[in-house]
Amino acid sequence: VLNDPAADMNSYGSVHGRVYQDTNLNGRFDPGVDHAQANERVRVDGSRYVVSDIDGNFRIESVASGEHSVYLDLLSLRADLTLLDNTHQRIPLDSRHDVMVDFRVVRTGRITGLVWLDVNENGRMDEGEQPLPDVRVLTSSGRDTLTDEKGYFIIGDLPPGEHIILVDEKTIPDQTRSVAGSRTIKVLAGNESTIEFPVTALPAQIKKFP
């Protein structure tokens, strides 16, 4: 900016906003309820960045007019937080107006569960029934994991909200099926949700002759 001609000095604007933990998920910063996030890096076009202050506020000056990508550097976030909105936000900037961009973050939750061979098909794991290890469990958002030797699994770092979760039937024993199919489960911020996937034998094929 300092090296630009004086005629171009009015072709710059600024971007400002706040980084905060939206505790009540209402989409706005509520003092005393939500938590400002200090020392978070906010970038413009990947090359410039500023760090939010103790109140979560940031301001990037002398940004050239035009369209820019503004985003929160997720590497600066705590491991138990995730961004609620789009990672990158495209903003049009002109010299007559500043642009405000807030970044809402929230504590993540996790899903735990069990996959087992439900021999008597009663929907619960009874004594003598076999847990199923190395079964792939996945969410509709593309997260996945494998069950351990006791049939248990954990999928962590999930944003709050409803998630569809299912068992990959290619990874369960032959001639069996997942009873539940896909299921929807609600994940709460900072909490653990539990789900179970019983697996049963396929019904016997009965051949009929004319």
Tab-separated table of C-alpha atoms in Angstrom:
chain	number	residue	atom	x	y	z
A	1	VAL	CA	0.000	0.000	0.000
A	2	LEU	CA	2.765	2.450	0.906
A	3	ASN	CA	4.367	2.020	-2.512
A	4	ASP	CA	1.144	2.486	-4.468
A	5	PRO	CA	0.283	5.767	-6.206
A	6	ALA	CA	-1.825	8.194	-4.195
A	7	ALA	CA	-4.693	7.746	-6.675
A	8	ASP	CA	-4.926	4.070	-5.701
A	9	MET	CA	-5.048	4.650	-1.952
A	10	ASN	CA	-8.862	4.579	-1.978
A	11	SER	CA	-9.022	1.163	-3.646
A	12	TYR	CA	-8.465	-0.725	-0.388
A	13	GLY	CA	-10.831	-1.898	2.306
A	14	SER	CA	-10.700	-3.965	5.482
A	15	VAL	CA	-12.129	-7.194	6.853
A	16	HIS	CA	-13.074	-7.571	10.496
A	17	GLY	CA	-15.037	-9.926	12.712
A	18	ARG	CA	-14.927	-12.234	15.689
A	19	VAL	CA	-13.974	-15.846	16.394
A	20	TYR	CA	-16.142	-17.342	19.124
A	21	GLN	CA	-17.515	-20.564	20.529
A	22	ASP	CA	-21.246	-20.506	19.829
A	23	THR	CA	-22.312	-22.342	22.965
A	24	ASN	CA	-26.068	-21.997	22.461
A	25	LEU	CA	-25.849	-22.479	18.661
A	26	ASN	CA	-28.038	-19.456	17.917
A	27	GLY	CA	-25.732	-17.945	15.274
A	28	ARG	CA	-24.733	-14.796	17.142
A	29	PHE	CA	-22.265	-13.821	19.851
A	30	ASP	CA	-23.938	-13.552	23.264
A	31	PRO	CA	-21.682	-12.001	25.959
A	32	GLY	CA	-21.607	-14.092	29.105
A	33	VAL	CA	-22.840	-17.163	27.239
A	34	ASP	CA	-20.536	-17.680	24.271
A	35	HIS	CA	-16.747	-17.781	24.560
A	36	ALA	CA	-14.425	-15.530	22.561
A	37	GLN	CA	-11.493	-17.384	21.028
A	38	ALA	CA	-8.161	-15.588	21.304
A	39	ASN	CA	-4.988	-16.293	19.320
A	40	GLU	CA	-6.814	-17.803	16.343
A	41	ARG	CA	-5.338	-17.142	12.882
A	42	VAL	CA	-7.650	-15.641	10.261
A	43	ARG	CA	-6.273	-15.584	6.724
A	44	VAL	CA	-7.074	-13.685	3.544
A	45	ASP	CA	-6.242	-15.522	0.304
A	46	GLY	CA	-3.778	-17.705	2.162
A	47	SER	CA	-0.970	-15.158	2.165
A	48	ARG	CA	-1.903	-12.722	4.928
A	49	TYR	CA	-3.214	-13.405	8.376
A	50	VAL	CA	-3.953	-11.744	11.690
A	51	VAL	CA	-4.469	-13.218	15.153
A	52	SER	CA	-7.677	-12.665	17.125
A	53	ASP	CA	-7.364	-10.681	20.356
A	54	ILE	CA	-8.560	-11.594	23.847
A	55	ASP	CA	-12.144	-10.725	22.857
A	56	GLY	CA	-11.941	-12.875	19.725
A	57	ASN	CA	-11.880	-9.821	17.462
A	58	PHE	CA	-9.679	-9.489	14.396
A	59	ARG	CA	-9.154	-6.865	11.694
A	60	ILE	CA	-7.237	-7.102	8.434
A	61	GLU	CA	-6.489	-3.698	6.912
A	62	SER	CA	-5.482	-2.631	3.398
A	63	VAL	CA	-7.122	-5.423	1.446
A	64	ALA	CA	-7.413	-4.631	-2.259
A	65	SER	CA	-10.928	-4.239	-3.667
A	66	GLY	CA	-12.331	-7.365	-5.326
A	67	GLU	CA	-13.313	-10.887	-4.313
A	68	HIS	CA	-11.288	-12.596	-1.620
A	69	SER	CA	-11.242	-15.867	0.311
A	70	VAL	CA	-11.304	-15.370	4.082
A	71	TYR	CA	-10.897	-18.368	6.328
A	72	LEU	CA	-10.015	-19.546	9.802
A	73	ASP	CA	-6.780	-21.522	10.054
A	74	LEU	CA	-8.016	-24.754	11.642
A	75	LEU	CA	-4.494	-25.617	12.813
A	76	SER	CA	-4.794	-22.810	15.363
A	77	LEU	CA	-7.960	-24.282	16.926
A	78	ARG	CA	-8.022	-26.475	20.014
A	79	ALA	CA	-8.300	-30.156	19.185
A	80	ASP	CA	-11.801	-30.426	20.695
A	81	LEU	CA	-13.243	-27.577	18.592
A	82	THR	CA	-14.508	-27.516	15.032
A	83	LEU	CA	-15.847	-24.853	12.693
A	84	LEU	CA	-19.631	-24.715	12.318
A	85	ASP	CA	-19.804	-22.781	9.050
A	86	ASN	CA	-17.921	-23.074	5.767
A	87	THR	CA	-14.169	-23.154	6.188
A	88	HIS	CA	-13.647	-20.629	3.360
A	89	GLN	CA	-15.909	-17.632	2.857
A	90	ARG	CA	-15.852	-15.702	-0.424
A	91	ILE	CA	-16.394	-11.982	0.115
A	92	PRO	CA	-16.714	-9.051	-2.317
A	93	LEU	CA	-14.769	-6.062	-1.008
A	94	ASP	CA	-14.866	-2.447	-2.153
A	95	SER	CA	-13.239	0.652	-0.777
A	96	ARG	CA	-16.486	2.188	0.451
A	97	HIS	CA	-17.402	-0.501	2.989
A	98	ASP	CA	-15.685	-2.728	5.483
A	99	VAL	CA	-16.733	-6.378	5.436
A	100	MET	CA	-17.587	-8.268	8.630
A	101	VAL	CA	-16.968	-12.032	8.801
A	102	ASP	CA	-17.554	-14.018	11.986
A	103	PHE	CA	-16.301	-17.547	12.579
A	104	ARG	CA	-18.375	-19.768	14.860
A	105	VAL	CA	-16.717	-22.766	16.456
A	106	VAL	CA	-18.194	-25.412	18.720
A	107	ARG	CA	-17.024	-28.326	20.818
A	108	THR	CA	-17.071	-31.623	18.989
A	109	GLY	CA	-18.880	-34.768	20.056
A	110	ARG	CA	-18.334	-38.439	19.343
A	111	ILE	CA	-20.220	-41.633	18.563
A	112	THR	CA	-19.379	-44.942	20.215
A	113	GLY	CA	-20.992	-48.304	19.677
A	114	LEU	CA	-20.896	-52.072	19.390
A	115	VAL	CA	-21.201	-54.549	16.512
A	116	TRP	CA	-21.913	-58.201	17.349
A	117	LEU	CA	-23.492	-61.379	16.011
A	118	ASP	CA	-26.993	-61.384	17.475
A	119	VAL	CA	-27.713	-65.125	17.355
A	120	ASN	CA	-31.131	-65.025	19.049
A	121	GLU	CA	-32.077	-61.743	17.302
A	122	ASN	CA	-33.281	-60.049	20.469
A	123	GLY	CA	-31.400	-56.789	19.810
A	124	ARG	CA	-29.032	-56.996	22.759
A	125	MET	CA	-25.702	-58.694	23.296
A	126	ASP	CA	-26.178	-61.761	25.482
A	127	GLU	CA	-23.635	-64.009	27.135
A	128	GLY	CA	-21.954	-66.257	24.596
A	129	GLU	CA	-22.702	-64.044	21.587
A	130	GLN	CA	-19.695	-63.050	19.502
A	131	PRO	CA	-18.430	-59.470	19.045
A	132	LEU	CA	-17.320	-58.701	15.508
A	133	PRO	CA	-13.853	-57.144	15.094
A	134	ASP	CA	-12.549	-55.276	12.030
A	135	VAL	CA	-16.017	-54.217	10.868
A	136	ARG	CA	-16.034	-50.859	9.076
A	137	VAL	CA	-18.471	-48.315	10.515
A	138	LEU	CA	-18.957	-45.078	8.620
A	139	THR	CA	-20.932	-41.841	8.581
A	140	SER	CA	-22.615	-40.144	5.632
A	141	SER	CA	-20.016	-37.374	5.877
A	142	GLY	CA	-17.225	-39.833	5.015
A	143	ARG	CA	-15.792	-40.497	8.490
A	144	ASP	CA	-15.093	-44.157	9.240
A	145	THR	CA	-13.379	-46.502	11.649
A	146	LEU	CA	-12.982	-50.224	12.408
A	147	THR	CA	-14.309	-52.120	15.408
A	148	ASP	CA	-11.746	-53.483	17.870
A	149	GLU	CA	-11.419	-57.092	19.043
A	150	LYS	CA	-14.408	-56.593	21.371
A	151	GLY	CA	-16.611	-55.168	18.617
A	152	TYR	CA	-16.434	-51.603	19.909
A	153	PHE	CA	-15.833	-48.489	17.794
A	154	ILE	CA	-15.373	-44.731	18.299
A	155	ILE	CA	-15.831	-41.944	15.750
A	156	GLY	CA	-14.711	-38.648	17.272
A	157	ASP	CA	-14.336	-34.966	16.345
A	158	LEU	CA	-17.868	-34.747	14.956
A	159	PRO	CA	-19.766	-31.457	14.740
A	160	PRO	CA	-23.047	-31.280	16.678
A	161	GLY	CA	-26.168	-32.280	14.788
A	162	GLU	CA	-27.687	-35.350	13.206
A	163	HIS	CA	-25.394	-37.915	11.584
A	164	ILE	CA	-26.297	-40.956	9.496
A	165	ILE	CA	-24.200	-43.967	10.451
A	166	LEU	CA	-24.092	-47.485	9.041
A	167	VAL	CA	-22.076	-50.694	8.854
A	168	ASP	CA	-20.196	-51.629	5.687
A	169	GLU	CA	-21.766	-55.012	4.970
A	170	LYS	CA	-18.737	-56.030	2.901
A	171	THR	CA	-16.799	-56.257	6.164
A	172	ILE	CA	-19.200	-58.466	8.154
A	173	PRO	CA	-19.169	-62.306	7.929
A	174	ASP	CA	-20.624	-64.021	4.864
A	175	GLN	CA	-24.313	-64.909	4.953
A	176	THR	CA	-25.066	-62.218	7.544
A	177	ARG	CA	-26.671	-58.792	7.430
A	178	SER	CA	-26.845	-55.669	9.542
A	179	VAL	CA	-30.278	-55.521	11.173
A	180	ALA	CA	-30.388	-51.762	11.597
A	181	GLY	CA	-29.208	-50.680	8.147
A	182	SER	CA	-28.460	-46.967	8.261
A	183	ARG	CA	-29.446	-45.068	11.397
A	184	THR	CA	-29.629	-41.405	12.321
A	185	ILE	CA	-28.106	-40.318	15.613
A	186	LYS	CA	-27.871	-36.887	17.212
A	187	VAL	CA	-24.468	-35.709	18.391
A	188	LEU	CA	-24.290	-33.051	21.108
A	189	ALA	CA	-21.366	-30.685	21.667
A	190	GLY	CA	-18.892	-32.138	24.150
A	191	ASN	CA	-20.934	-35.332	24.582
A	192	GLU	CA	-20.839	-38.983	23.588
A	193	SER	CA	-23.700	-40.686	21.757
A	194	THR	CA	-24.013	-44.484	21.731
A	195	ILE	CA	-25.431	-46.762	19.066
A	196	GLU	CA	-25.485	-50.535	18.536
A	197	PHE	CA	-25.451	-52.601	15.353
A	198	PRO	CA	-26.647	-56.220	15.756
A	199	VAL	CA	-25.734	-58.532	12.883
A	200	THR	CA	-27.817	-61.636	12.142
A	201	ALA	CA	-27.703	-64.579	9.758
A	202	LEU	CA	-29.488	-64.252	6.446
A	203	PRO	CA	-32.759	-66.179	6.263
A	204	ALA	CA	-32.415	-69.615	4.677
A	205	GLN	CA	-33.220	-69.793	0.995
A	206	ILE	CA	-36.129	-72.187	0.441
A	207	LYS	CA	-36.348	-73.609	-3.062
A	208	LYS	CA	-39.763	-74.357	-4.508
A	209	PHE	CA	-40.214	-76.969	-7.230
A	210	PRO	CA	-43.146	-77.034	-9.670
